[in-house]
Each structure stands twice: as structure tokens, then as C-alpha cells.
Amino acid sequence: MTKMPEMLFIVGAGRSGTNLLSRMLEHAGGFSDLSENRYIWNYQQRHRATDRRLPDEASDAVSAYIHRHFAKMSETHAGILIDKTPGNALRLNFVTQIFPEAKIVNIVRDGRANVLSRSALWDEEGLLNDGNRPGMLTRYIRRIRRMRGLGNLPNDRIPAFLADNLPALASRIFLGRMTLSGERVAGLREIEQRHGARIARAVQWREVATFAAIEGRALGPDRYHEVRFETLLRNPRKTAEELFDFLGHDGGDRSATWLEDKLDPGRLDNWKQRDPAEIAEIEPYLAPALAYFDYEMAPRTVPDSVTAHTQKYT
């Protein structure tokens, strides 16, 4: 029987701080970040339009395949293995069915900051719409090489990767169309087509954040721990102490020192300086989840045209 390594799953909507959290843990010692393993977790998943998977999909064959992958990774990576596949936020019960002893850390960031950060990364920097075909192909090839180098795209999963990514790449190159990235929420493409990318990203954050929190909190405090991105930046030492207490690890002080030297809490509120119309457009779709996570929503004065625009979707 394959010996299972000790696993830690970091989940959270993309652009919420999962990379920062994993780097912080590695800095403490005793952890190895395996990055994202999407094409391991969707093994034998028939419908890949969504990352959602239920526990009964963890068949013997699926569980054995996933176990073998992480057991192999443990041969070249020491300590507790960190998986931070974004889509796992939508399938925590599936993940814990396969790794019933593993712990889950969910990092939550204000949805408004999250959506605007995604937009800044993919739209304003022109990564999807710069019209530079060689540049797009270069990034695509670089991504494959990185995944291969990390070991999270085995030979037998290359066809699934190509089936997922070639249509989107062709759309970008030949049609100049922006495509969404990150966690695959059911119906997200249709929302994007009808209402635009920003609203689609708002729905994406809302679904990912709430699915992870609802299913994670049901696991109990011994298995699940929630980190607030804003608290991590404002009070890294307290956040590190609570996290490492949950993990039963003594590296909290080293991680906190590293975080304090690295972080700039002043950047936290940068999203509030964005165009109020952008925030007003997405906030109605985020509101239920923002309230669920106790984020404040200050009254805003916006043009009547923006109010009319948002009301037609509600």
C-alpha cells in the first residue's frame, strides 16, 4: 500500500494570497509547495466546465491515481506537502474524502479587491488582448514547461491540458477575445458573455469564497482554518501565531519576521482608489458574500447612469 505523505491544502479564490501564504510556510521550514495540480484533481472528471466535484466521485481509481501522484512528489519534496490548486476551493468535500487526515487553510480577501486585482492583471497589463501572437504562444509554452518541471502535468494528462487550453489560446490569437482564467464555476462563461468579464469575476469570487468557507467550517476547527488576507497584511505576527498553532508547528516566529520585513499594508486599500463606477458595477453581485464574511460596505455616491446599469442586472 502506498504510504501517504502529510498534506496541507491551501485554498482561496485566485489573487487572494495563496502564493504569499505558501511562501510564508516554506520560509518557516518543514513545508514544500507543490504549486497547482489541476490536472491531477480533474482526473476522470467527465465534465470539466466546472471544478466542482462531489465526494462520491472519489472512486477507487480516482483516489488511487491522486494518491500515487502525491506519493511520488513526496520522493523529491521533504516535509508537509502544500497543494494550492485554486479549484479545490469548490470541492473540499471531495478533497477530504481522498485525504481524510489533511488540514485545510482557506485565505479570504475582500471580493472587491480580488475582482479589481484580477482585472488589473489580465486586462490593463494587456496579457490577453495585446495582439502579440508570438508573446501569447511563448507564455503558453512557458506555462507547459513550468508545469512539466514541477511535475504537476504528467504525460497522461497532457491531452486534458490541451483540450482545456487550445480553444482559449486560439480565441485569443485569432479572434482577440479575452477569456476568463482561474476557478471554473458552473455557468461562468454564459455570465461573461451576457454581462461582461468584471461581473463574471464577481460571481466567480462569490461562489469560490462561499463554497470553501461553508464546506470548510463544517469540518471543524481541528481540520479547517481561515485566514483573512487583510489581517495577514495588517497583523502578520498574530496571523502567523494562530496559523502555526492550528498546524501544530513551531515556525510561526520565523514566518512572522519574514512577513513583517516583506509586506506593505499601505497597499491594502489601493482598490478603493479605483473608478467608483467599477466598484458600483460589481458590488451588488458580491454583497451577499461580503456580508457573510463581515466586510463593510460603505455608502457610495455614484452617477445615475451607473445605478441604472447595475439595477438592470438585479
XYZ file of C-alpha atoms in Angstrom:
314
model
C 0.000 0.000 0.000
C 1.288 3.457 -0.974
C 2.401 5.491 2.016
C 0.600 8.822 2.044
C 2.607 11.984 2.719
C 1.323 14.574 5.157
C -0.722 17.054 3.129
C -1.826 20.642 3.655
C -4.320 22.215 1.265
C -4.327 25.978 0.826
C -7.460 27.193 -0.917
C -8.890 30.547 -1.861
C -10.026 32.456 -4.911
C -7.181 33.417 -7.233
C -5.496 36.727 -6.316
C -6.354 36.230 -2.638
C -2.873 35.493 -1.290
C -2.435 31.727 -1.657
C 1.081 32.221 -3.066
C 2.062 34.518 -0.216
C 0.728 32.069 2.343
C 2.605 29.114 0.857
C 5.846 31.117 0.680
C 5.389 32.105 4.291
C 5.021 28.457 5.293
C 8.039 27.368 3.276
C 10.086 30.085 4.951
C 9.302 28.519 8.316
C 10.869 25.228 7.226
C 9.272 21.793 7.080
C 6.912 22.577 4.182
C 7.194 22.065 0.416
C 4.959 23.930 -2.015
C 3.808 21.713 -4.899
C 2.068 24.629 -6.606
C -1.163 23.855 -8.514
C -2.214 20.368 -9.579
C -5.402 20.991 -11.566
C -4.825 18.111 -13.968
C -4.355 15.678 -11.134
C -7.557 16.727 -9.380
C -9.706 16.544 -12.522
C -8.586 13.025 -13.402
C -11.562 11.100 -14.819
C -13.790 14.140 -14.429
C -16.223 13.928 -17.323
C -17.470 17.495 -17.304
C -14.605 19.939 -16.827
C -16.652 23.090 -17.337
C -16.673 23.324 -13.537
C -14.143 22.495 -10.819
C -16.939 21.297 -8.561
C -16.653 17.608 -7.592
C -18.646 15.673 -5.027
C -17.328 13.049 -2.599
C -18.976 10.175 -4.469
C -16.750 10.988 -7.459
C -13.747 9.869 -5.419
C -13.857 6.339 -6.794
C -11.137 3.814 -6.007
C -9.468 4.524 -9.352
C -9.583 8.291 -8.914
C -8.365 8.153 -5.301
C -5.538 5.763 -6.204
C -4.379 7.990 -9.061
C -4.287 11.095 -6.875
C -2.594 9.209 -4.032
C 0.108 7.906 -6.393
C 0.820 11.375 -7.704
C 1.390 12.946 -4.296
C 3.296 9.904 -3.025
C 5.645 10.313 -5.990
C 6.008 14.026 -5.262
C 6.985 13.190 -1.681
C 10.032 11.352 -3.014
C 11.560 14.649 -4.143
C 9.940 17.074 -1.674
C 10.523 16.996 2.057
C 8.185 17.781 4.921
C 4.494 18.614 4.723
C 3.365 18.911 1.103
C 1.350 22.017 0.207
C -1.154 21.831 -2.609
C -2.724 25.170 -3.572
C -4.845 24.249 -6.580
C -7.433 27.087 -6.785
C -10.272 24.834 -7.939
C -10.056 22.793 -4.735
C -11.961 25.598 -3.036
C -15.022 24.308 -4.911
C -14.553 20.664 -3.917
C -13.345 20.491 -0.329
C -15.547 17.513 0.486
C -14.073 15.662 -2.495
C -10.530 16.524 -1.366
C -11.135 15.433 2.220
C -12.760 12.215 1.018
C -9.419 11.340 -0.564
C -7.210 12.783 2.201
C -9.309 12.439 5.365
C -6.447 13.453 7.682
C -5.331 16.550 5.785
C -5.795 20.083 7.046
C -7.304 22.936 5.056
C -6.286 26.600 5.189
C -8.627 28.982 3.382
C -7.455 32.548 2.696
C -10.221 35.087 2.085
C -9.754 38.521 0.531
C -12.330 41.276 0.091
C -14.143 40.411 -3.127
C -13.916 43.957 -4.461
C -10.136 43.962 -4.127
C -9.994 40.479 -5.590
C -12.032 41.263 -8.707
C -10.227 44.526 -9.398
C -6.881 42.786 -8.918
C -7.839 40.126 -11.453
C -8.972 42.807 -13.876
C -5.736 44.750 -13.452
C -3.646 41.654 -14.052
C -5.446 40.348 -17.128
C -6.917 43.441 -18.757
C -4.851 46.524 -18.016
C -1.498 44.818 -18.444
C -2.740 43.506 -21.785
C -1.839 39.892 -21.145
C -4.857 38.692 -23.075
C -5.546 41.426 -25.588
C -2.153 42.771 -26.601
C -2.442 41.204 -30.042
C 1.092 39.871 -29.690
C 0.689 36.353 -31.047
C 4.294 35.252 -30.518
C 4.093 36.577 -26.972
C 0.947 34.564 -26.265
C 2.496 31.407 -27.659
C 5.662 31.995 -25.664
C 3.677 32.332 -22.432
C 1.708 29.207 -23.289
C 4.857 27.165 -23.929
C 6.469 28.585 -20.792
C 3.436 27.505 -18.779
C 3.662 23.951 -20.098
C 7.369 23.783 -19.324
C 6.829 25.089 -15.818
C 4.081 22.589 -15.094
C 6.187 19.776 -16.506
C 9.167 20.897 -14.458
C 7.094 20.969 -11.283
C 5.742 17.510 -12.007
C 2.065 18.504 -11.970
C 1.402 17.733 -15.643
C 2.218 14.041 -16.178
C 2.322 12.596 -19.704
C -1.119 11.034 -19.415
C -2.718 14.392 -18.513
C -1.317 16.367 -21.453
C -4.372 15.596 -23.647
C -6.682 17.030 -20.964
C -4.494 20.128 -20.701
C -4.554 20.683 -24.462
C -8.323 20.131 -24.653
C -8.787 22.781 -21.975
C -6.358 25.363 -23.259
C -6.073 25.200 -27.054
C -9.580 26.635 -27.730
C -8.901 29.571 -25.404
C -5.486 30.187 -26.955
C -6.963 30.132 -30.467
C -9.690 32.551 -29.396
C -7.093 34.965 -28.036
C -4.790 34.775 -31.048
C -7.242 34.679 -33.955
C -10.280 36.495 -32.551
C -8.660 38.768 -29.971
C -11.166 37.670 -27.346
C -10.407 37.865 -23.659
C -11.032 34.654 -21.749
C -11.535 34.172 -18.039
C -8.943 32.359 -16.006
C -8.861 30.622 -12.667
C -11.512 28.583 -10.891
C -14.204 27.136 -13.122
C -17.615 27.997 -11.752
C -20.674 26.455 -13.406
C -22.326 28.882 -15.822
C -19.489 31.418 -15.657
C -18.940 31.590 -19.418
C -22.585 32.414 -20.004
C -22.453 35.177 -17.397
C -19.343 36.594 -19.055
C -20.997 36.570 -22.486
C -24.153 38.291 -21.257
C -22.805 40.687 -18.625
C -19.071 41.082 -19.163
C -15.856 39.939 -17.545
C -15.989 42.046 -14.367
C -19.400 40.764 -13.316
C -18.324 37.216 -14.188
C -15.287 37.622 -11.943
C -17.528 38.914 -9.154
C -19.674 35.775 -9.408
C -16.500 33.690 -9.566
C -15.179 35.141 -6.299
C -18.572 34.895 -4.602
C -19.031 31.206 -5.434
C -15.457 30.150 -4.716
C -15.182 32.035 -1.419
C -18.510 30.863 -0.033
C -18.196 27.231 -1.144
C -14.813 26.939 0.571
C -15.988 28.614 3.770
C -19.261 26.712 4.097
C -17.733 23.292 3.478
C -14.557 24.117 5.376
C -16.265 25.384 8.516
C -18.325 22.200 8.609
C -15.076 20.229 9.019
C -14.459 21.828 12.410
C -11.547 23.838 13.869
C -9.166 20.863 14.026
C -9.298 20.409 10.254
C -10.059 23.861 8.890
C -8.539 27.293 9.481
C -9.497 30.594 7.872
C -7.050 33.417 7.221
C -8.180 36.915 6.335
C -5.862 38.486 3.760
C -6.336 41.936 5.239
C -5.429 40.710 8.738
C -2.406 38.897 7.357
C -1.038 42.172 5.988
C -2.002 44.357 8.949
C -1.008 41.959 11.711
C 1.267 39.252 10.289
C 2.567 38.132 13.668
C -0.859 37.421 15.149
C -1.952 35.717 11.934
C 1.182 33.551 11.880
C 0.794 32.575 15.526
C -2.798 31.455 15.015
C -1.954 29.602 11.802
C 1.008 27.730 13.230
C -0.925 26.879 16.367
C -3.560 25.297 14.119
C -0.851 23.399 12.227
C 0.951 22.297 15.383
C 4.186 23.724 14.005
C 6.810 25.889 15.690
C 7.773 28.083 12.718
C 5.386 30.953 13.369
C 8.004 33.384 14.650
C 10.276 32.886 11.607
C 7.369 33.349 9.231
C 6.093 36.436 11.023
C 9.517 38.076 10.881
C 9.773 37.356 7.159
C 6.283 38.744 6.568
C 6.909 41.907 8.577
C 10.020 42.638 6.512
C 8.268 41.966 3.217
C 4.754 43.346 3.415
C 3.394 46.812 2.748
C -0.011 47.142 4.478
C -0.436 50.543 2.843
C -1.324 48.806 -0.415
C -4.383 47.163 1.123
C -6.785 49.956 0.275
C -5.492 50.675 -3.224
C -8.636 49.199 -4.717
C -10.704 51.966 -3.091
C -8.959 54.489 -5.336
C -10.305 52.842 -8.471
C -13.120 54.324 -10.529
C -16.265 54.279 -8.314
C -18.248 53.104 -11.331
C -16.200 49.901 -11.473
C -16.873 49.192 -7.810
C -20.558 50.039 -8.128
C -20.893 47.639 -11.042
C -19.607 44.593 -9.155
C -20.695 45.293 -5.567
C -24.336 44.122 -5.925
C -23.098 40.685 -7.033
C -20.614 40.497 -4.190
C -22.860 41.862 -1.450
C -24.262 38.570 -0.028
C -20.788 37.068 0.312
C -19.250 40.299 1.608
C -21.892 40.299 4.336
C -21.249 36.607 5.045
C -17.581 37.396 5.668
C -18.388 40.594 7.623
C -16.822 43.001 5.153
C -18.117 46.547 5.429
C -19.835 48.202 2.506
C -19.705 51.971 2.882
C -22.407 54.006 1.092
C -21.106 55.403 -2.165
C -22.254 58.259 -4.334
C -22.238 57.181 -7.966
C -23.668 58.661 -11.150
C -27.277 57.859 -12.023
C -26.082 56.116 -15.167
C -24.095 53.634 -13.077
C -27.052 52.994 -10.787
C -29.258 52.277 -13.775
C -26.612 49.971 -15.237
C -26.348 47.859 -12.071
C -30.106 47.758 -11.464
C -30.814 46.119 -14.803
C -28.899 43.035 -13.647
C -30.564 42.715 -10.236
